[in-house]
Short mmCIF file of C-alpha atoms and ligand atoms in Angstrom, two decimals:
data_model
loop_
_atom_site.label_atom_id
_atom_site.label_comp_id
_atom_site.label_asym_id
_atom_site.label_seq_id
_atom_site.Cartn_x
_atom_site.Cartn_y
_atom_site.Cartn_z
CA MET A 244 -61.23 97.62 182.41
CA LYS A 245 -60.44 94.79 180.07
CA GLY A 246 -57.79 92.17 180.82
CA LYS A 247 -57.68 92.42 184.61
CA ILE A 248 -55.63 89.89 186.55
CA GLY A 249 -56.71 88.65 190.00
CA LEU A 250 -54.34 87.24 192.62
CA GLU A 251 -56.31 86.44 195.74
CA GLU A 252 -58.94 84.07 194.41
CA HIS A 253 -59.65 80.88 196.31
CA PHE A 254 -60.84 77.37 195.72
CA SER A 255 -61.25 74.39 198.00
CA ILE A 256 -60.86 70.66 197.79
CA THR A 257 -63.45 68.61 199.69
CA ASP A 258 -60.93 67.89 202.50
CA THR A 259 -60.47 71.58 203.36
CA LEU A 260 -64.04 72.80 202.75
CA GLY A 261 -64.91 72.65 206.46
CA ASP A 262 -62.40 75.42 207.17
CA SER A 263 -64.53 77.90 205.23
CA GLN A 264 -67.96 76.78 206.45
CA GLN A 265 -67.54 78.62 209.78
CA TYR A 266 -67.72 81.96 207.96
CA PHE A 267 -71.22 81.40 206.56
CA THR A 268 -74.73 81.01 207.89
CA PRO A 269 -76.33 77.64 206.99
CA ASP A 270 -78.64 79.23 204.40
CA LYS A 271 -75.72 80.77 202.49
CA TRP A 272 -73.28 77.86 202.78
CA PRO A 273 -74.54 75.70 199.84
CA GLU A 274 -73.91 78.54 197.39
CA PHE A 275 -70.42 79.29 198.72
CA LYS A 276 -69.57 75.61 198.91
CA TYR A 277 -70.43 75.33 195.23
CA ARG A 278 -68.35 78.39 194.38
CA LEU A 279 -65.31 77.15 196.32
CA LEU A 280 -65.36 73.76 194.60
CA ASP A 281 -66.11 75.18 191.15
CA ILE A 282 -63.29 76.25 188.85
CA HIS A 283 -64.63 76.17 185.31
CA GLU A 284 -68.33 77.07 185.47
CA ARG A 285 -69.50 80.01 187.56
CA ARG A 286 -65.98 81.26 188.31
CA LEU A 287 -64.98 81.49 184.67
CA ALA A 288 -68.34 82.95 183.63
CA GLU A 289 -68.00 85.71 186.25
CA MET A 290 -64.41 86.40 185.20
CA ASP A 291 -65.71 86.90 181.65
CA GLU A 292 -68.59 89.12 182.80
CA ASN A 293 -66.20 91.30 184.80
CA GLU A 294 -63.35 91.40 182.27
CA ILE A 295 -60.97 89.48 184.49
CA GLU A 296 -58.78 87.68 182.02
CA PHE A 297 -56.54 85.74 184.34
CA ALA A 298 -56.46 84.55 187.95
CA VAL A 299 -53.74 83.06 190.13
CA ILE A 300 -55.81 80.81 192.38
CA SER A 301 -55.10 79.41 195.83
CA LEU A 302 -56.45 77.04 198.46
CA ASN A 303 -58.85 78.33 201.14
CA SER A 304 -57.77 79.23 204.72
CA PRO A 305 -56.36 78.03 207.06
CA ALA A 306 -56.32 74.57 205.43
CA ILE A 307 -52.75 73.20 205.47
CA GLN A 308 -51.57 75.59 208.21
CA ALA A 309 -54.10 74.19 210.69
CA ILE A 310 -53.08 70.53 210.30
CA LEU A 311 -51.23 69.44 213.44
CA ASN A 312 -49.46 66.39 212.02
CA PRO A 313 -46.61 67.34 209.65
CA GLN A 314 -46.93 64.24 207.46
CA GLN A 315 -50.66 64.83 207.04
CA ALA A 316 -49.93 68.45 206.11
CA ILE A 317 -47.39 67.31 203.52
CA ASP A 318 -49.87 64.84 202.01
CA MET A 319 -52.77 67.30 201.97
CA ALA A 320 -50.70 70.09 200.38
CA LYS A 321 -49.61 67.70 197.67
CA ARG A 322 -53.21 66.59 197.06
CA ALA A 323 -54.45 70.19 196.83
CA ASN A 324 -51.59 71.24 194.54
CA ASP A 325 -52.06 68.23 192.26
CA PHE A 326 -55.78 69.00 191.97
CA LEU A 327 -55.04 72.65 191.20
CA ALA A 328 -52.48 71.72 188.55
CA GLU A 329 -55.05 69.50 186.79
CA GLN A 330 -57.54 72.37 186.73
CA ILE A 331 -55.00 74.87 185.41
CA ALA A 332 -53.96 72.47 182.65
CA LYS A 333 -57.55 72.66 181.33
CA GLN A 334 -57.41 76.47 181.09
CA PRO A 335 -53.76 77.56 181.02
CA LYS A 336 -54.58 80.93 179.51
CA ARG A 337 -57.02 81.78 182.31
CA PHE A 338 -55.52 80.27 185.46
CA ALA A 339 -52.24 79.82 187.28
CA GLY A 340 -51.69 78.62 190.84
CA PHE A 341 -50.11 79.47 194.14
CA ALA A 342 -48.68 76.48 195.99
CA ALA A 343 -50.17 75.44 199.32
CA LEU A 344 -47.23 74.57 201.55
CA PRO A 345 -46.68 72.33 204.60
CA MET A 346 -44.84 74.94 206.68
CA GLN A 347 -44.90 72.47 209.62
CA ASN A 348 -41.73 71.05 208.04
CA PRO A 349 -39.57 73.71 206.37
CA ASP A 350 -37.65 71.16 204.27
CA ALA A 351 -40.89 69.66 203.00
CA ALA A 352 -42.22 73.16 202.25
CA ILE A 353 -39.12 73.85 200.15
CA ALA A 354 -39.51 70.54 198.32
CA GLU A 355 -43.20 71.14 197.58
CA LEU A 356 -42.49 74.68 196.41
CA GLN A 357 -39.77 73.43 194.05
CA ARG A 358 -41.95 70.59 192.77
CA THR A 359 -44.97 72.76 192.01
CA VAL A 360 -42.91 75.49 190.36
CA LYS A 361 -40.91 73.06 188.23
CA ASP A 362 -43.63 70.56 187.31
CA TYR A 363 -46.74 72.78 187.31
CA GLY A 364 -45.42 76.27 186.65
CA PHE A 365 -46.93 77.62 189.88
CA LYS A 366 -46.33 81.33 190.43
CA GLY A 367 -45.22 81.29 194.05
CA ALA A 368 -46.87 80.30 197.33
CA LEU A 369 -49.89 81.44 199.29
CA VAL A 370 -49.62 80.58 202.98
CA ASN A 371 -52.34 81.22 205.57
CA GLY A 372 -50.37 82.87 208.35
CA PHE A 373 -48.70 80.98 211.22
CA THR A 374 -48.67 77.21 211.20
CA GLN A 375 -49.87 74.98 213.99
CA LEU A 376 -47.62 72.06 214.87
CA ASP A 377 -48.30 68.88 216.87
CA VAL A 378 -50.73 70.43 219.39
CA ASP A 379 -53.81 72.62 218.97
CA ASP A 380 -52.52 75.56 220.96
CA SER A 381 -49.38 76.15 218.89
CA SER A 382 -48.37 78.89 216.51
CA VAL A 383 -45.12 78.91 214.58
CA TYR A 384 -44.25 82.18 212.82
CA TYR A 385 -41.91 82.40 209.87
CA ASP A 386 -39.36 84.81 211.28
CA LEU A 387 -38.03 81.87 213.32
CA PRO A 388 -34.55 80.62 212.33
CA GLN A 389 -35.74 77.24 211.01
CA TYR A 390 -37.36 79.10 208.07
CA GLU A 391 -34.18 80.73 206.77
CA PRO A 392 -33.53 78.04 204.14
CA PHE A 393 -37.14 78.38 203.01
CA TRP A 394 -36.78 82.12 202.49
CA ALA A 395 -33.45 81.62 200.72
CA GLU A 396 -35.21 79.31 198.26
CA MET A 397 -38.13 81.70 197.85
CA GLU A 398 -35.70 84.48 196.95
CA LYS A 399 -33.70 82.22 194.64
CA LEU A 400 -36.84 81.25 192.70
CA ASP A 401 -37.71 84.95 192.43
CA LEU A 402 -41.40 84.26 193.05
CA PRO A 403 -43.70 85.97 195.55
CA PHE A 404 -44.98 84.66 198.86
CA TYR A 405 -48.58 85.67 199.54
CA MET A 406 -49.11 86.05 203.29
CA HIS A 407 -52.82 85.35 203.64
CA PRO A 408 -54.80 85.83 206.88
CA ARG A 409 -56.11 83.31 209.35
CA SER A 410 -57.81 83.83 212.70
CA PRO A 411 -55.76 84.07 215.89
CA LEU A 412 -55.76 80.96 218.10
CA PRO A 413 -58.48 80.71 220.80
CA SER A 414 -55.77 81.29 223.47
CA GLN A 415 -54.87 84.60 221.81
CA ARG A 416 -58.38 86.05 221.67
CA ARG A 417 -58.87 87.62 225.08
CA ILE A 418 -59.34 91.09 223.59
CA TYR A 419 -62.08 89.72 221.32
CA GLU A 420 -64.06 87.98 224.10
CA GLY A 421 -67.76 88.60 223.76
CA HIS A 422 -67.24 90.19 220.33
CA ARG A 423 -66.96 87.23 217.98
CA TRP A 424 -67.39 89.49 214.94
CA LEU A 425 -63.95 90.98 215.65
CA ILE A 426 -62.05 87.72 215.17
CA GLY A 427 -62.29 87.24 211.40
CA ALA A 428 -62.22 89.31 208.24
CA ALA A 429 -63.79 92.38 209.90
CA TRP A 430 -60.67 93.01 212.01
CA GLY A 431 -58.70 90.10 213.52
CA PHE A 432 -57.41 88.80 210.18
CA GLY A 433 -55.72 92.12 209.53
CA VAL A 434 -54.13 92.41 212.98
CA GLU A 435 -52.82 88.85 212.82
CA THR A 436 -51.34 89.20 209.33
CA ALA A 437 -49.91 92.69 209.83
CA THR A 438 -48.22 91.61 213.07
CA HIS A 439 -46.72 88.56 211.38
CA SER A 440 -45.41 90.82 208.61
CA LEU A 441 -43.83 93.17 211.17
CA ARG A 442 -42.14 90.16 212.80
CA LEU A 443 -40.59 89.32 209.42
CA MET A 444 -39.41 92.92 209.00
CA GLY A 445 -37.99 93.17 212.53
CA SER A 446 -36.13 89.85 212.28
CA GLY A 447 -33.73 91.22 209.68
CA LEU A 448 -35.10 88.79 207.07
CA PHE A 449 -35.15 91.41 204.33
CA ASP A 450 -31.58 92.52 205.05
CA LYS A 451 -30.45 88.94 204.53
CA TYR A 452 -32.73 88.30 201.53
CA PRO A 453 -33.25 91.75 200.01
CA LYS A 454 -35.00 90.46 196.90
CA LEU A 455 -37.77 88.64 198.77
CA LYS A 456 -41.25 89.52 197.57
CA ILE A 457 -44.19 89.34 199.97
CA ILE A 458 -47.78 90.04 198.89
CA LEU A 459 -50.43 91.15 201.37
CA GLY A 460 -54.14 91.26 200.59
CA HIS A 461 -56.81 93.73 201.72
CA LEU A 462 -54.70 96.73 200.68
CA GLY A 463 -51.91 95.80 203.04
CA GLU A 464 -53.71 94.67 206.20
CA MET A 465 -53.59 98.25 207.57
CA LEU A 466 -49.78 98.49 207.30
CA PRO A 467 -49.56 101.33 204.75
CA ASN A 468 -51.43 103.50 207.25
CA SER A 469 -49.36 102.59 210.29
CA ILE A 470 -45.86 101.89 208.97
CA TRP A 471 -44.44 105.36 209.48
CA ARG A 472 -45.35 105.41 213.15
CA THR A 473 -44.00 101.89 213.64
CA SER A 474 -40.71 102.92 211.97
CA HIS A 475 -40.63 106.16 213.92
CA ARG A 476 -41.14 104.54 217.31
CA ILE A 477 -38.56 101.82 216.58
CA SER A 478 -36.01 104.48 215.69
CA ILE A 479 -36.56 105.96 219.18
CA ALA A 480 -36.87 102.68 221.09
CA PRO A 481 -35.55 99.68 219.12
CA ARG A 482 -36.22 97.15 221.90
CA GLY A 483 -34.28 94.32 220.32
CA VAL A 484 -35.31 94.84 216.71
CA LYS A 485 -32.76 93.12 214.46
CA SER A 486 -33.35 94.82 211.12
CA GLN A 487 -31.02 97.50 209.74
CA LYS A 488 -33.39 99.75 207.80
CA PRO A 489 -36.58 101.59 208.74
CA PHE A 490 -39.66 99.38 208.41
CA TYR A 491 -41.18 101.59 205.73
CA TYR A 492 -38.17 100.74 203.56
CA TYR A 493 -39.15 97.06 203.63
CA LEU A 494 -42.81 97.86 202.90
CA GLN A 495 -41.69 99.91 199.91
CA ASN A 496 -39.10 97.41 198.62
CA ASN A 497 -40.19 93.92 199.61
CA PHE A 498 -43.99 94.11 199.74
CA TYR A 499 -46.88 94.29 197.33
CA VAL A 500 -50.55 94.73 198.28
CA THR A 501 -53.75 93.71 196.53
CA THR A 502 -57.22 95.23 196.59
CA SER A 503 -58.80 91.94 197.73
CA GLY A 504 -61.88 92.60 199.85
CA ASN A 505 -61.02 96.28 200.31
CA PHE A 506 -62.81 98.23 197.62
CA HIS A 507 -62.25 101.72 198.90
CA LEU A 508 -60.50 104.56 197.06
CA PRO A 509 -58.96 106.44 200.03
CA THR A 510 -57.37 103.22 201.29
CA MET A 511 -56.03 102.35 197.83
CA LEU A 512 -54.65 105.88 197.44
CA ALA A 513 -52.89 105.57 200.80
CA ALA A 514 -51.22 102.35 199.64
CA MET A 515 -50.26 103.98 196.33
CA LEU A 516 -48.78 106.98 198.14
CA GLU A 517 -46.84 104.91 200.66
CA MET A 518 -45.63 102.14 198.36
CA GLY A 519 -45.97 103.46 194.81
CA SER A 520 -48.50 102.35 192.18
CA ASP A 521 -46.11 99.63 190.98
CA ARG A 522 -46.80 97.74 194.20
CA VAL A 523 -50.60 97.77 194.26
CA LEU A 524 -52.44 95.02 192.38
CA PHE A 525 -56.07 94.23 191.64
CA SER A 526 -57.78 91.23 193.31
CA THR A 527 -61.25 90.22 194.48
CA ASP A 528 -60.92 87.55 197.26
CA TYR A 529 -63.46 85.38 195.44
CA PRO A 530 -65.72 83.71 196.46
CA PHE A 531 -65.74 85.48 199.84
CA GLU A 532 -66.14 88.74 197.90
CA GLN A 533 -67.87 89.33 194.59
CA MET A 534 -66.01 89.90 191.35
CA SER A 535 -68.75 92.29 190.23
CA GLU A 536 -68.30 94.50 193.30
CA ALA A 537 -64.50 94.51 193.02
CA SER A 538 -64.58 95.23 189.30
CA THR A 539 -67.34 97.84 189.30
CA TRP A 540 -65.47 99.75 191.97
CA PHE A 541 -62.01 99.38 190.46
CA ASP A 542 -63.03 100.11 186.86
CA ALA A 543 -64.57 103.44 187.92
CA ALA A 544 -62.09 104.39 190.68
CA GLU A 545 -60.78 107.95 190.39
CA ILE A 546 -57.19 107.15 189.40
CA SER A 547 -55.50 107.78 186.07
CA ASP A 548 -55.94 105.23 183.28
CA ILE A 549 -52.19 104.59 183.34
CA GLU A 550 -52.39 103.66 187.01
CA ARG A 551 -55.51 101.58 186.42
CA GLU A 552 -53.73 99.61 183.71
CA LYS A 553 -50.76 99.02 186.04
CA ILE A 554 -52.79 98.01 189.08
CA GLY A 555 -55.35 96.05 187.08
CA ARG A 556 -52.93 94.13 184.88
CA LEU A 557 -49.37 95.25 184.16
CA ASN A 558 -47.94 94.96 187.68
CA ALA A 559 -49.16 91.36 187.95
CA LYS A 560 -47.94 90.53 184.47
CA LYS A 561 -44.47 91.70 185.42
CA LEU A 562 -44.40 90.23 188.94
CA PHE A 563 -45.48 86.77 187.76
CA LYS A 564 -43.70 86.93 184.39
CA LEU A 565 -46.95 86.26 182.51
CA ASP A 566 -45.30 86.94 179.18
CA PHE A 567 -47.76 84.70 177.32
CA LEU A 568 -50.53 87.25 177.95
CA ASP A 569 -50.67 89.95 175.27
MN1 LIG B 1279 -58.64 85.57 200.92
#
C-alpha cells in the first residue's frame, strides 16, 4: 500500500544507545546500533522500498524514564528532542517527532512538551512506561495525583500520548526468575504496559479528561483481548476502582493501538472488532522489527481496502493533523 504512515519508529542518541544494547547479541549489535543512530540513509531508503511515506519517530527505551536524577533527565530529554528536531527539519515531509519527556518532574515534563510542540511541531509524546526517581528501585506511575496537571495539558494540546513499554524493575521480576526471555518484548513488556494502562483507566483519569488520547503499540499490549473480562469483574467487585464507566468504554474512546511488532491478522481483527478500525494504526517498531516484514504482512492482510487505507494512513493523518500530506 502506498503512502503508509508509521508511528512507533525509534532512533537513539549516543547517550541512550546503551539502553538498547541489552536486547541484542554482540554479533548483531553493530548493525542495530547503526540503524538506531541513522535517520536519513538506511531508514529513509527502507521507507521508500516499503512505501512508508511518513514516520513519527521517537527515542529508544527506557532512556529518559530510567534516569534517576530529575535534572539529568530534563537535560537529556532536551538534548534528544533538539537532535530530533534538527533531523526532522532536514526532511519535514517524511518525519515528525514524539517528545521524550522528563516525567521525574511533572512541571518540567509539561514545559518540555509545550516547548517541543510550539517550537518544533512535535506530534505528542512517547513515554517509556513508569519513571524511576532518585533511587534504582523506584517506579512512579502516571495515575498518581502529581500527574494531573500534565494530563490536563496533554488534553488541552489535543495531541496523543504514546505509552511505550519498558521492562519491569528487577524487584518486580519474581515470576520471571530463571526465564529471562519472559522479561522483555516476548511477554513482560506487554504485561507492564497493559497494567499501567489499566491503572490510568481505574484512576478516573478519563472521566476527568475525557478527550485524552493514549496510543499503545503491539496491537494494544493484549488489552483488546482481555478488556471485557476486566470490565466484567470490576462491575462485580470494584475493589476501590475510581472510574465511572466500564473499562472497555475507555479503550474504545481514549485509546488507539498500532500494529508495531505484532504482524498477525487475528490479533489485528480482534483490535478492530473491540475498538473499531478508526483506532488501529500501522507501525513497524523499527529498527527492532523490519519494515519489510511489517509492510509485506499489512499490504496483503485480508481486510478491505477501505480499512487498509484507514489503518495504513488516514487514521494517522487525522490523529496527528498531517494536513500537509496529500
Ligand atoms: Mn518500540
